[in-house]
Amino acid sequence: MKVELKNISKSFGENHVLEGVDLTVEPGEVHSLVGENGAGKSTLMNIFTGLLKSDGGEILVDGKAVHYSGPLDAEQHGISFIHQEMNNFAEMSVVDNMFLSKELRTKFGLMDQKTMIKQANHYLGELGSNIDVLAPIGSLTVGNQQMIEIAKSLMTNAKVIIMDEPTAALTGNEIKQLFEVVNKLRAKGVSFIYISHRMEEIFKIADRVTVMRDGVSVATYKVADVAMKQLVHDMVGRDIGSFYPDRNPKIGKVALEAKHLKENGVFDDINFEVHDGEILGFSGLMGAGRTEIMRAIFGIDKLTSGEILLDGKKVSIHTPEQAIRHNIGFLTEDRKDEGLILEDSIYNNIALPSIEGFKKHGLIDDKTIDDFVKMLMKRLTVKAMGADVSAGSLSGGNQQKVVLAKWVGSGARVLILDEPTRGVDVGAKREIYELMNELTDRNVAIIMISSDLPEVLSMSDRIAVVYEGRITGVVDAKGATQDMVMTLATGGTVNATSR
Amino acid sequence: MQQVDNETPKKKFDFKQIISKMGTVIALLILVLVVTIANPGFLQPDNLLNLLRQTSINAIIAFGMTFVILTGGIDLSVGSILAFTGAVTASTIGSGTPAWLAILFGLLLGALFGCLNGFIIAYGKAAAFIATLATMTIFRGATYVFTDGNPISSNALNNSFLFQYVGRGYLFGIPFPIIIMVVAFLIWFVVLNKTAFGRKTYALGGNERAAFVAGVNTNKTTILIYTISGLMASLAGMILTSRLSSAQPDAGTSYEMDAIAAVVLGGTSLAGGKGRITGTLVGALIIGTLNNGMNLLGISSFYQQIVKGVVILIAVLLDRKKNKA
């Protein structure tokens, strides 16, 4: 099935979100859609899938103009949207989730469990997956849940499948599996619209790529004919030089030292140190224990044993409150659940960790906090209508800057960043990197966990690699290669281990 | 680079915004207008003071409940705490203890019960609804055991000037319970809006995990909040016992519902994180005006309940609509 979106426009009030967007997807094609947050990708897809009505332009399916009455109608036209956040009912079984509101019935009007299980197995089998369809969906890995989403698309006989950031929460292996499935289906003539912030993936899986910026489709390229630099240029509207800013670290004395950290069954014998002004990268596969180590250091989880030294002195940290008192900050991996109070204002989010410091005779001083928040928003270039808008209304990049602002504001001297650029668009990514440089220039020690290898290699001064709960090596970032880090991350050994 | 629009915090006069922010106040004014038209006697100063005095007990409980609901919790045990602490204070005075000491003891006991609630919820990780449902039953049972099911009254109670003053006294012509309500309101207003503890209360209700990671001692904050609720319930208990000159074992039954209604009418979200204590005061006044107005109009108490329920339902539905828009 060939679909064409022609000259699509859409406004919300006076805000022109889309101003003439074109997109053509051939049968069996994987077409990547890229652009910064707010470029209009989601709006375009929502129009394509019948969630929104366009103000102008037309949608052609196999050359014929179509008008959907709603998402169900679009689904009947063979269009399926797999959202980034999957709306599953964790406690319900795979098969119940798959057939939700489409339950098959026996002639007595009761649920036909037998046929539903058979069909669920059939569609999953087509994807080469052998998930237990009776297991509660919440017990499955994110990768498997995604397989189920794809199977659901097949159930509706989808000819075009839209995937929004499908790999954001997948491990390397799961990504491989996903790509295999995509290739299998594309061979059968299913097309994909693939939205991703991860450039390497686009080059790996897509046939063509369309770049959107400020509500316009800027260009469409064959992936084989385009360089990453060009795509970034098109997305941002300017050259941002090398994607990663240069680092000229002035590394000082040891700021934080971990000695023989252990959490039963999670990690063991973790030793590392991070210096003033240094970025220590933490690499490793998902589930290797990187995040858990940091959570324990910050007092969210409990250490079984081991010592943490700050400036050479042993400290005991059992709660985040104590960690903050020792000037440690922690940007968590899960921004929505742990990083921000989404419904609360930027103001309150930034001030929260520092709130005790604004007391005057027991009362807090709003005026001082106000200045403090505005200063931080300016310094971290948080783009918002004001400090009183809710954090949840910001784009991913700006949300991340708010989280950073709160830790910078709390006076953190050791800053732990867990996937600081996940779900953040290209422009904001660059700004976050520059901020990290600015912070280390001011002697802050940064520990950066990241699954993005180029990021780890470019931004770190040293890289610690974690494999199955142990540090398998600490390498100098200069001279380290992706292969080297991946070898360590999968349990191998390399020679270039430093310190 | 985009301009950061920090320079325009003052918004233009926005009629819609004012309507949505002042919704409960407008509802109260309309209610007052309707009752006044039906019975002009409503606006007599005596009646208004009477209304405020009737409102004070519910308002005081609702102030504590506001903190609890802001964290996404609920406290069903307030009515039972009211009864138990009232009974203990009445009996302590009856046995010859000075009234001030007995009142202090009653208040501390209320705070202690609230603290217990908070402890169970924070460390036991129990759902507030179930935990306080259980303690509601326990405290009520304890009240019956303590009073043997009989009202407590005594000459000492009747003769204590201080104790009588709490519920029946006048200061500058204003019934003392109203003074207590206003002072309590001012204190909790400042605590909620001007202290670090207040901010933490909102943070806790908005997202407990994020608050914890941001350094909020969530257990301590939770315990403090339920302690406040217990304290306010026992304060209401002092007033009620004083007004009646006796402690009734079934005093305060279903008071938690009126308090919750006042908080919700005031626009505080049951999901936590959003709301204002000023709204709670207005909410309590709406309930008070409804009760008072319907009494003035001679509406049977059976019908009164239906009307009250319908008003709460309308308020909540309007609020849902407003939040969606």
XYZ file of C-alpha atoms in Angstrom, chain A residues 23 27 44 52-53 127 130 138 141 201 213 225 258 279 339 354 358 363 390 411 413 436 441 444 482 499:
26
model
C 5.414 12.561 3.007
C 4.950 -0.307 -0.112
C 1.476 14.850 11.552
C -6.674 14.941 14.645
C -8.273 16.551 11.628
C 7.088 -12.542 14.126
C 7.300 -17.517 21.366
C 3.590 -6.505 32.856
C 10.421 -7.193 28.923
C 19.444 3.339 13.800
C 11.556 21.385 11.127
C 22.858 9.083 -0.229
C 33.554 4.089 46.011
C 33.317 13.285 33.582
C 12.901 13.488 38.164
C 17.177 23.536 48.022
C 15.607 29.472 51.788
C 9.382 30.900 56.682
C 3.897 23.091 34.821
C 24.976 23.111 44.821
C 29.585 18.983 43.644
C 28.276 19.457 31.400
C 34.971 23.818 34.390
C 31.944 19.701 39.533
C 33.206 1.374 20.608
C 43.927 2.922 36.835
